[in-house]
Every structure is written in structure tokens, then in C-alpha cells.
CSV table of C-alpha atoms and ligand atoms in Angstrom, one decimal:
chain,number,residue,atom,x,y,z
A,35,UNK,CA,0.0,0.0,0.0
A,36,UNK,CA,0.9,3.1,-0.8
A,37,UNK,CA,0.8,5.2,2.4
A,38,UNK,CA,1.0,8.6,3.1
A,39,UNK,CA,-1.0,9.6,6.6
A,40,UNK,CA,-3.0,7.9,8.7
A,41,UNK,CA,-5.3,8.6,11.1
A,42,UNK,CA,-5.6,7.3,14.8
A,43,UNK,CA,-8.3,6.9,17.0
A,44,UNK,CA,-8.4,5.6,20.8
A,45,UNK,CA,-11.5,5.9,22.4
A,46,UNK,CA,-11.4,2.1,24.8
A,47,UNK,CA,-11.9,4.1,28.3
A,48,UNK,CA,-12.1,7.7,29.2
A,49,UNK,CA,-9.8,9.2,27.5
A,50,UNK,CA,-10.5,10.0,23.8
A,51,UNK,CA,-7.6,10.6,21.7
A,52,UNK,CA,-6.7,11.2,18.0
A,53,UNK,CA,-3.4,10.8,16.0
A,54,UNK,CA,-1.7,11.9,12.9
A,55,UNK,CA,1.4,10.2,11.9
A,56,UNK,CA,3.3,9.4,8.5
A,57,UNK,CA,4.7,6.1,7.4
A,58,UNK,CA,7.3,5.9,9.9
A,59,UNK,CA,5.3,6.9,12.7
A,60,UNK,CA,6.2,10.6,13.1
A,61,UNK,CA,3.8,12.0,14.8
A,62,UNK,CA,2.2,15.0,13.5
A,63,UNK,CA,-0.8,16.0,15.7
A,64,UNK,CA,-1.7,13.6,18.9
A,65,UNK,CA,-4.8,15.2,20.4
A,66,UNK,CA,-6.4,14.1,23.3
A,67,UNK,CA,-9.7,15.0,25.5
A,68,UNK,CA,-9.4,13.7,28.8
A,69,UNK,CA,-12.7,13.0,31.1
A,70,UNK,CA,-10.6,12.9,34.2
A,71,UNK,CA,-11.7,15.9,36.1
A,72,UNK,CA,-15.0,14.8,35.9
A,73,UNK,CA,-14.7,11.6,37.3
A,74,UNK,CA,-13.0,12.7,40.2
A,75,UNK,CA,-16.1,13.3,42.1
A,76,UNK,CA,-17.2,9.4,41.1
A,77,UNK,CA,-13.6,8.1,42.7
A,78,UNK,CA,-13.6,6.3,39.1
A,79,UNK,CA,-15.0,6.3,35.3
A,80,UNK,CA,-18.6,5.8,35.1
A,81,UNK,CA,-19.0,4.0,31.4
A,82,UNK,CA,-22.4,5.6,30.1
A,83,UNK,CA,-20.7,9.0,30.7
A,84,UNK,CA,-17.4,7.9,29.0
A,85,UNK,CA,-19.1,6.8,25.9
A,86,UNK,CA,-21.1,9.8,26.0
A,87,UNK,CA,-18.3,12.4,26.2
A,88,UNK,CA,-16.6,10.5,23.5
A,89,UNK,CA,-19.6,10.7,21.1
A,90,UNK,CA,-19.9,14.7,22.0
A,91,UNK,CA,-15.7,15.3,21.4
A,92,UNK,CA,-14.6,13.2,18.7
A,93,UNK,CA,-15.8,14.7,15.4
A,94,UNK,CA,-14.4,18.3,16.5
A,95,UNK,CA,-11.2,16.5,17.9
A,96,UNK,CA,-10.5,14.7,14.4
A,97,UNK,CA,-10.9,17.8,13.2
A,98,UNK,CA,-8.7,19.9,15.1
A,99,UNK,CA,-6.3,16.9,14.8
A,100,UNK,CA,-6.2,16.8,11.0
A,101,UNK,CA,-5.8,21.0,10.7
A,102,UNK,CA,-3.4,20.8,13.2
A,103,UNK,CA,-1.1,18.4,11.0
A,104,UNK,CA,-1.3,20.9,8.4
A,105,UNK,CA,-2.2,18.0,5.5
A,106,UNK,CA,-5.4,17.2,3.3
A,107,UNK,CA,-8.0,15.0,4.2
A,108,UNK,CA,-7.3,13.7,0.5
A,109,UNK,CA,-3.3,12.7,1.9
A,110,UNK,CA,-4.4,10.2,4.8
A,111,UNK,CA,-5.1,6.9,3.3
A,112,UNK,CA,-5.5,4.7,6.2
A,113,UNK,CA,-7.5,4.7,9.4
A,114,UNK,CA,-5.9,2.5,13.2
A,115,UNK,CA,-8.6,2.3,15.4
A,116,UNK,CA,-8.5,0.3,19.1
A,117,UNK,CA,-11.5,-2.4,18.6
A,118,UNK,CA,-10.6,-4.3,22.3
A,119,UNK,CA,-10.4,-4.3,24.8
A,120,UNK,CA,-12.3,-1.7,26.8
A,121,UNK,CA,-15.4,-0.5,27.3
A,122,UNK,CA,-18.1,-1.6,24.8
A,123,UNK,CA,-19.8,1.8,24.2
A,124,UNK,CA,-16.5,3.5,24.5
A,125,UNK,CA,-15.2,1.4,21.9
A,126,UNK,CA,-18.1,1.5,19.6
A,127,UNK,CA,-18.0,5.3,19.4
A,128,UNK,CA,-14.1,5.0,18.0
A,129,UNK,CA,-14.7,2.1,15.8
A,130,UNK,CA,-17.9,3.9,14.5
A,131,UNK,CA,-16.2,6.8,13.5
A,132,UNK,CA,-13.3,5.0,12.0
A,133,UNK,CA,-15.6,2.7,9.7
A,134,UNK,CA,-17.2,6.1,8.6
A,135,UNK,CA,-13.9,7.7,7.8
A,136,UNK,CA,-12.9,4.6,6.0
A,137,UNK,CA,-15.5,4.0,3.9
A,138,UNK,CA,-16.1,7.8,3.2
A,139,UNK,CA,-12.8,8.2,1.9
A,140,UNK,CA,-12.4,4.7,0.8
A,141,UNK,CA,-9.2,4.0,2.2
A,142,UNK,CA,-8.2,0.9,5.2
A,143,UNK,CA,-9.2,0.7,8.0
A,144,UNK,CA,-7.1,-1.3,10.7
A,145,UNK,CA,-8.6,-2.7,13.8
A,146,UNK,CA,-5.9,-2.9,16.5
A,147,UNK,CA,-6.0,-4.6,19.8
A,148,UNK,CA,-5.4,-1.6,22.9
A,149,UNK,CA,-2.2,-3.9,24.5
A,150,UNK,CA,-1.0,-3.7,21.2
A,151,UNK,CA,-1.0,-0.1,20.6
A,152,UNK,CA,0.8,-0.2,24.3
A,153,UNK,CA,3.3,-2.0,23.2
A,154,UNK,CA,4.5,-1.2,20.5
A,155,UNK,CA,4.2,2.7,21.5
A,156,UNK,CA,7.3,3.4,20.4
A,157,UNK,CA,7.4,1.9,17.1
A,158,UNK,CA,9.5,3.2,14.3
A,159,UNK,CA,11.5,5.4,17.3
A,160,UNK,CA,15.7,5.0,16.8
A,161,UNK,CA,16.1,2.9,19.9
A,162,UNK,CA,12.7,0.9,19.5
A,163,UNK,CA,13.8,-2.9,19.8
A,164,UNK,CA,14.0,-4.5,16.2
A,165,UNK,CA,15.4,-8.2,17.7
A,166,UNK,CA,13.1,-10.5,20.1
A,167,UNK,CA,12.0,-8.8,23.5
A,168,UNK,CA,10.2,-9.3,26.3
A,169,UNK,CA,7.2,-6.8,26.7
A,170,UNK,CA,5.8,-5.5,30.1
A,171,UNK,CA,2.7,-3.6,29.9
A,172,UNK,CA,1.6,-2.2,33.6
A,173,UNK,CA,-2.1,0.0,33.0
A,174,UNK,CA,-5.1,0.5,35.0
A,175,UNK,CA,-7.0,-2.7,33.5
A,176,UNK,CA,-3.7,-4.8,32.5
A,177,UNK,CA,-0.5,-6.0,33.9
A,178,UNK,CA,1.0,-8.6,31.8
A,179,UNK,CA,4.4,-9.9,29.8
A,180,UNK,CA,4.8,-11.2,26.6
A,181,UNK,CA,7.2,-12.2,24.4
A,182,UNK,CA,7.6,-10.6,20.8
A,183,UNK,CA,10.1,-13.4,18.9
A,184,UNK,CA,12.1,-11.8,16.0
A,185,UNK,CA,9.0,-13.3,13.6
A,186,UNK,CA,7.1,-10.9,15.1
A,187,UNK,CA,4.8,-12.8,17.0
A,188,UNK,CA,3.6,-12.0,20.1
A,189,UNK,CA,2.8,-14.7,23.0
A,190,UNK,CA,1.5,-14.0,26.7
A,191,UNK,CA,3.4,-15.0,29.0
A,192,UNK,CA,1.7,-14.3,32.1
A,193,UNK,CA,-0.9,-11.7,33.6
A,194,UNK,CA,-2.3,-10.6,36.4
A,195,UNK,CA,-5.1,-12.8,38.4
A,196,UNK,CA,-7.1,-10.1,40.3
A,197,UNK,CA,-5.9,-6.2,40.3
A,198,UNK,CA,-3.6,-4.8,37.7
A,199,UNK,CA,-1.1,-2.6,39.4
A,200,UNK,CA,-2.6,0.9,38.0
A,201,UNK,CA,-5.9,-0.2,39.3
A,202,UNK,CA,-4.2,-1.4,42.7
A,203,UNK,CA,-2.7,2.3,42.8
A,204,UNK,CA,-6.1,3.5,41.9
A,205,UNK,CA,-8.1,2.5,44.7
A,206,UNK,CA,-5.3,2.5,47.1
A,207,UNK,CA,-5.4,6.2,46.4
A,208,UNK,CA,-8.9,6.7,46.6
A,209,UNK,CA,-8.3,5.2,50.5
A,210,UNK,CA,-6.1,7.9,51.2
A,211,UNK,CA,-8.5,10.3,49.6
A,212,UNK,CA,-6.7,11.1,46.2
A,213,UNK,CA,-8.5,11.8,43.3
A,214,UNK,CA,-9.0,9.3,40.7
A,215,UNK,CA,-6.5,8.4,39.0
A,216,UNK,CA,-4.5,8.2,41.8
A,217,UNK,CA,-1.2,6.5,39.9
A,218,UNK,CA,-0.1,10.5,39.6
A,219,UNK,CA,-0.6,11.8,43.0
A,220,UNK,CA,1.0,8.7,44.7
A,221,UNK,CA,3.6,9.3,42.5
A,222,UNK,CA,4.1,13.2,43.3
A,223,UNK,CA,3.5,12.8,46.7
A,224,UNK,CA,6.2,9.7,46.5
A,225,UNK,CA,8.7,11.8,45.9
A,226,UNK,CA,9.1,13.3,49.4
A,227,UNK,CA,8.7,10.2,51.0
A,228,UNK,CA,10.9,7.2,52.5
A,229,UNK,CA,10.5,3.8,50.2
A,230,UNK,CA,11.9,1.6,53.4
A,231,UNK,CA,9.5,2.3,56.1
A,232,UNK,CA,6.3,0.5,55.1
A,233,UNK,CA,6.7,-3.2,54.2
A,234,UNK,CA,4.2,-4.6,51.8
A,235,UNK,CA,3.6,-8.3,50.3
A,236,UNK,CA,4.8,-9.5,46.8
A,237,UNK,CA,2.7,-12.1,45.5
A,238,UNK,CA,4.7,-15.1,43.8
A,239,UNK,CA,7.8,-13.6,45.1
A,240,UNK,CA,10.2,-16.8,44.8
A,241,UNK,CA,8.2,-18.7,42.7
A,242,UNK,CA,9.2,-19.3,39.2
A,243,UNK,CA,6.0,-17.6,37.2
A,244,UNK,CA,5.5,-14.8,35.6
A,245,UNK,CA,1.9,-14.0,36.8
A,246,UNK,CA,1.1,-11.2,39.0
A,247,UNK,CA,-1.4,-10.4,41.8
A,248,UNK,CA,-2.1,-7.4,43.6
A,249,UNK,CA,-5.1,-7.8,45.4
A,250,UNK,CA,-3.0,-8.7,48.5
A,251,UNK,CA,-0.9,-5.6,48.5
A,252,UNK,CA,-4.4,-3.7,48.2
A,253,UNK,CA,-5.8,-5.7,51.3
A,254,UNK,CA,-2.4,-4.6,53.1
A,255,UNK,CA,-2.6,-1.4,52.5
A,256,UNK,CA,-6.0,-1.1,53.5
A,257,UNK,CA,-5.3,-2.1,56.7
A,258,UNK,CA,-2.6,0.0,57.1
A,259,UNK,CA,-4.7,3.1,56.2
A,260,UNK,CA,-7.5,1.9,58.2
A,261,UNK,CA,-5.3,1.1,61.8
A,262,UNK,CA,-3.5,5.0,61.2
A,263,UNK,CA,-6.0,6.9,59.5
A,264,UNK,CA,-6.3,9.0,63.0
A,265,UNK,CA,-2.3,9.0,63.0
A,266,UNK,CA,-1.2,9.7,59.3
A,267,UNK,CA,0.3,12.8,58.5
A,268,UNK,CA,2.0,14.5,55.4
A,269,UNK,CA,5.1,12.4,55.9
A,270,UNK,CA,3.4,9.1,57.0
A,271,UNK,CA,1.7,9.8,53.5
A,272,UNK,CA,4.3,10.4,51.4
A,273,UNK,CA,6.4,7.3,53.0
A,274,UNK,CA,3.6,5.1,52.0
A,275,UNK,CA,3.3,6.3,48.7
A,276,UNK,CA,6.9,5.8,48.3
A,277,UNK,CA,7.1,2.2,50.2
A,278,UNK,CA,3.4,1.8,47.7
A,279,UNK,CA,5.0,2.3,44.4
A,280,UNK,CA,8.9,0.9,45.4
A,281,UNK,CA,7.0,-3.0,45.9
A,282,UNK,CA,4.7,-2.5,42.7
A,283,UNK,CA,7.9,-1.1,40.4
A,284,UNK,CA,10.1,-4.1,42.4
A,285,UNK,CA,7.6,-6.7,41.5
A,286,UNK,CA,7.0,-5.6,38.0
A,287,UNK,CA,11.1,-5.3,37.1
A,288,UNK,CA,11.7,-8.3,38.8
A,289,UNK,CA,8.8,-10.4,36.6
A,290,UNK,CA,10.1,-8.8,33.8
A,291,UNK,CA,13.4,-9.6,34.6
A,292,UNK,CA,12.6,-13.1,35.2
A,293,UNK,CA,11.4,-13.7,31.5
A,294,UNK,CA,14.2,-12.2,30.1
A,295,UNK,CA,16.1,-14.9,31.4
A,296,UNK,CA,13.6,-17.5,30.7
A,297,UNK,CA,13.6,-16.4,27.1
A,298,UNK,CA,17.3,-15.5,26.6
A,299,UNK,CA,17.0,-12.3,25.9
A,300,UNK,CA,18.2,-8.6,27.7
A,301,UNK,CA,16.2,-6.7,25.6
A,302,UNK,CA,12.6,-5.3,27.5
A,303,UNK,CA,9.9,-2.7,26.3
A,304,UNK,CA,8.0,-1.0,28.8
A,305,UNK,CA,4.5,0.5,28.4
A,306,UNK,CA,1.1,1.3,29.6
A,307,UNK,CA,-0.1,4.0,32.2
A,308,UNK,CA,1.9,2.8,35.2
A,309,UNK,CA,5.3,2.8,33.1
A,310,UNK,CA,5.3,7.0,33.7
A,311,UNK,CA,5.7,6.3,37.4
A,312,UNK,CA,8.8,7.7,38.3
A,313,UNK,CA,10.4,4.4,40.8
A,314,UNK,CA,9.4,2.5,37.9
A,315,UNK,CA,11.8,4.5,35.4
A,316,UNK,CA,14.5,4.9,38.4
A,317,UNK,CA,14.3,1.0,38.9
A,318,UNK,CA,14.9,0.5,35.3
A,319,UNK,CA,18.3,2.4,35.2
A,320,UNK,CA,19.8,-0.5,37.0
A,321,UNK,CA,18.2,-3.2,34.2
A,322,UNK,CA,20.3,-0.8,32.0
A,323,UNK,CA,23.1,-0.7,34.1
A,324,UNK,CA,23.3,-4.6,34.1
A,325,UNK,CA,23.1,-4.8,30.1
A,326,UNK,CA,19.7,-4.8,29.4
A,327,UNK,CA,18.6,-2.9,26.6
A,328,UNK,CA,15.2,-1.2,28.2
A,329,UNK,CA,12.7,0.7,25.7
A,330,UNK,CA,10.5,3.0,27.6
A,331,UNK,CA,7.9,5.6,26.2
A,332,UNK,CA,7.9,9.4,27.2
A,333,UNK,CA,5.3,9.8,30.0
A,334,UNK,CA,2.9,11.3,27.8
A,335,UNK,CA,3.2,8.0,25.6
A,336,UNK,CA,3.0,5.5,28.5
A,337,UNK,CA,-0.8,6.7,29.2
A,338,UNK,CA,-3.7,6.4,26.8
A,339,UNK,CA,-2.9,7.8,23.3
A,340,UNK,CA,-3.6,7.8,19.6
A,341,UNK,CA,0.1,8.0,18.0
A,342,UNK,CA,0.5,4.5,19.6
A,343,UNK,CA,-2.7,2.9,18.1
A,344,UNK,CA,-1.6,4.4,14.4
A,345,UNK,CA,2.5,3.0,15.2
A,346,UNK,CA,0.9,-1.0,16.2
A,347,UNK,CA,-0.6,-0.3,13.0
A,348,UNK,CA,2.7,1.0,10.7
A,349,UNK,CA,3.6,-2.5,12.6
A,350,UNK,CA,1.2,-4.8,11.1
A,351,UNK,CA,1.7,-3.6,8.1
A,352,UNK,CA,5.1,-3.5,7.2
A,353,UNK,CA,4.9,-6.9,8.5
A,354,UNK,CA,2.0,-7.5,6.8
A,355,UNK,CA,0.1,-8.9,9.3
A,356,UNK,CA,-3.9,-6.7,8.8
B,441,KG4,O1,-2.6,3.0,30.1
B,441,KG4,P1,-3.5,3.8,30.9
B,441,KG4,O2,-3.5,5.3,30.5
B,441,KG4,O3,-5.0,3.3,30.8
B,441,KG4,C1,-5.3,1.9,30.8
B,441,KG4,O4,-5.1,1.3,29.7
B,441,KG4,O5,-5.7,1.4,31.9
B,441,KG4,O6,-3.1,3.6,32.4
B,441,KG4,C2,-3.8,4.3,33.4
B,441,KG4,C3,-3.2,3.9,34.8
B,441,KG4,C4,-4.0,4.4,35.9
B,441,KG4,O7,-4.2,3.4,36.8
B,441,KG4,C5,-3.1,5.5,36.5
B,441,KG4,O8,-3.3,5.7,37.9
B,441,KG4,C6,-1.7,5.0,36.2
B,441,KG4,O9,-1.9,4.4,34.9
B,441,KG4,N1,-0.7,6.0,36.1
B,441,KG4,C7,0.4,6.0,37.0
B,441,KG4,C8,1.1,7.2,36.7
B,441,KG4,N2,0.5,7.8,35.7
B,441,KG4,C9,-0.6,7.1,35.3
B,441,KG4,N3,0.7,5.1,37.9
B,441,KG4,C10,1.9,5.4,38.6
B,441,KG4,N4,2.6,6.5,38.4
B,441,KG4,C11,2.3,7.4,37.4
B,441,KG4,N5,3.1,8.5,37.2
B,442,ZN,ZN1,-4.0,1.8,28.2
């Protein structure tokens, strides 16, 4: 195919968010509309609302996306959209809208899979693994590995069996009265605080998987908030933000770890929501500092976004795979 531009869409939760890139995934306008303020006041998304809000931004925001890329609706000739996973009206808005586009203009229209799009955010970028590597995508509805092999196929290699971490964050937050999402505050407010002085449980510590589980450290937690709600101050709270996010980043690197040596390989890609927590970034350093070879996205590329739906899509074309 002959590609010029395409357009992006990403409408699976609350955020909704539109891309133009060219073929090799520059990225010339990434838009997005985020519902977050609103859901504040719920302490998380309320699905009729999202799909809603999406319906009543995205024309204007395709719009403002394509004049802000300063090319012709004529010059894109392919449409990514995220069909799944997510939330069903959510989706349904994007994938409406993309179907339109598609057959108005009569150009492609790519369906592409949201844990996709995270993981191969960073698609086409210089230092953007080209070999085999082990993916880790931490979000607020996923925490899972998988290996890409050098054919380009991608297997799970393990998951999470309750919470994903974002979501453990999420609602540890909302306990400490942090609005939702709380993966950004807790963050913040980590930064003043000591990462030894709480001690929370790793699930599957020395065992040999590579699943995850962090309903446990949610049930710790909440005990902990709930025995010194009375007695926590600023510094209690910013030292158990810091001892929250040290055992979620330790257990995440050390899973991902584990599988690069299960499948022979020091090369790791990072993504997803929880991947622009700042431990998490820190912790990786000394992955790089052993050898490894450790793709991360910019924050703004970790969290919900378009360019990384239209990159997984560059993907599956160049390796053919719509
Ligand atoms: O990938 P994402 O935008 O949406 C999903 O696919 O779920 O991830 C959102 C999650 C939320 O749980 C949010 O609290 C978390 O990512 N998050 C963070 C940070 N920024 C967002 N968690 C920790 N530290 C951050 N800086
Ligand atoms: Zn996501």
C-alpha cells in the first residue's frame, strides 16, 4: 500500500484521543480530551458518561487533529482504530467513527488490539527494539508480559489474576483520599517520602511464574490506612506512597526480569499507564546498568494515546500482518 498519513483513533476508556502520523510513525498532531476531572467526584470512570463524552468530542477533535497536522484530508489513506479491549460503548464510538472515515474516503481501516498499541508505542523510534524482546505492559485494566520473537509474534506470557497494578494504585489512592486516577498523585507525593518504612507483600515472590497479583498488597494497604488513618500525617503519607510504588515497580522489574532470562534475551519494552511512574523509570536504570537494553515511552506516551494505536498499526503492516 501506498501510504501517506493515517489517522488514529483511541476511544477504549475515558480518555478519547486522536493521531496523525506518517509512514514511519512521526507524529504529527496527537490530540487528546481527557474525562478525568470529571470523574473525580465518582472516585472512578462511570462507562455511560465515557461513551457519551466520547460521542460529543470526537468529530471536533478529528478535526482539530487533521488541521493541526497541516495536511489534506485527501493525503491520509489509512484509518488504526482500538476495537478491544475496553469499554463496549466507548469502543463502539471510535470504531464507528473510523468505519465512517474509512469508507467515506475509501481508504483501510485497521482494527488494533489496545495492549497492542501499548506496546509497541514506540514503534519506528531509533532505539525501538528490532530483535526479540520481552514486553511489560503495567495499566489500569492490565498488567501482563509477553514475548515478541524476531517473527514478530507476540505470546502471553503471564498476567495478572485479580488487580492490575494501575488499578491497585487507583483504589489504594482513593483510600487515602486522592482523586481518581490516583497512579499520579501517589507518584508526586512519593517523591518526598521514604520507600523503606512500610513493608508490603509481593505475591509469587520466589516462585518461578510470571503471573502477577495485587489484590494482597491492596488488602495490606488497607489495613494499614485503616489502623492509622487517625495517626497519618503529610510524611506518613508520602512514605507510604513511596514504600506503595517501590514494591509495585520491584515486582514488575523483577517479573520482567525473570522472563528475560527464561527467554534468553536482555532486551525489554515497557509501556502502559503505570510505566510513567517515576520508581518504575529509576528502577529500570539498574536493568540498563546490568546490560539490558530497556525501551521506555515518554510519559505522555505511556498513558492512553492515539500515535501508539496508528504506530501498532505502521507494525502490522510493514509486517503485513492486517
Ligand atoms: O494505560 P493507561 O492510561 O490506561 C489503561 O489502559 O488502563 O493507564 C492508566 C493507569 C491508571 O491506573 C493510573 O493511575 C496509572 O496508569 N498512572 C500512573 C502514573 N500515571 C498514570 N501510575 C503510577 N505513576 C504514574 N506516574
Ligand atoms: Zn491503556
Amino acid at each position: 500500500m501506498n501510504l501517506k498519513y493515517i489517522l488514529a483513533i483511541e476511544s477504549s476508556c475515558d480518555d478519547c484521543a486522536v493521531a496523525i502520523l506518517d509512514t514511519r510513525g512521526k507524529i504529527l498532531s496527537d490530540q487528546i480530551y481527557s474525562q478525568i476531572e470529571l470523574y473525580s467526584q465518582f472516585g472512578g470512570i462511570v462507562p455511560e458518561i465515557a461513551s457519551r463524552l466520547h460521542l460529543e468530542k470526537i468529530a471536533f477533535l478529528i478535526k482539530k487533529t487533521i488541521n493541526d497536522s497541516n495536511i489534506k484530508l485527501s493525503e491520509i489513506n489509512l484509518v488504526a482504530v482500538t476495537d478491544q479491549p475496553g469499554l463496549i460503548g466507548s469502543l463502539l464510538i471510535g470504531v464507528q467513527f473510523a468505519k465512517g472515515f474509512s469508507q467515506g474516503l475509501q481508504i483501510p481501516l485497521i482494527k488494533i488490539n489496545h495492549i497492542e498499541g501499548h506496546l509497541f508505542a514506540g514503534y519506528g523510534e531509533l532505539d525501538f527494539p528490532t530483535t526479540a524482546f520481552i514486553g511489560l505492559i503495567a495499566s489500569g485494566g492490565h498488567s501482563s508480559i509477553y514475548y515478541c520473537n524476531s517473527n514478530d509474534e507476540i505470546e502471553l506470557l503471564g498476567q495478572t489474576r485479580d488487580d492490575a497494578a494501575g488499578e491497585a494504585l487507583d483504589k489504594i489512592g482513593r483510600l487515602l483520599g486522592f482523586n481518581y486516577p490516583a497512579g499520579i498523585e501517589i507518584d508526586r507525593c512519593a517523591q518526598f517520602g521514604n520507600p523503606y518504612r512500610f513493608h508490603f507483600p509481593i505475591a509469587f515472590k520466589s516462585e518461578d511464574s510470571l503471573e502477577f497479583s495485587f489484590s494482597g498488597l491492596k488488602t495490606a494497604a488497607k489495613d494499614m490506612i485503616e489502623q492509622n488513618r487517625t495517626r497519618f500525617n503529610n510524611q506518613d503519607i508520602a512514605d507510604f506512597c513511596a514504600s506503595l510504588q517501590f514494591i509495585i515497580s520491584k515486582t514488575l522489574f523483577t517479573k520482567a526480569r525473570l522472563a528475560c532470562e527464561k527467554y534468553n534475551t536482555k532486551t525489554l519494552v515497557i509501556g502502559g499507564g503505570v510505566a510513567a511512574n517515576s520508581r518504575l523509570r529509576l528502577d529500570v536504570k539498574q536493568l540498563t546498568e546490568m546490560g539490558f537494553s530497556v525501551y521506555i515511552p515518554p510519559k505522555l506516551q505511556c498513558t492512553d494515546n492515539a500515535s501508539m494505536i496508528g504506530r501498532a498499526a505502521i507494525r502490522r503492516l510493514s509486517k503485513s500482518k492486517i
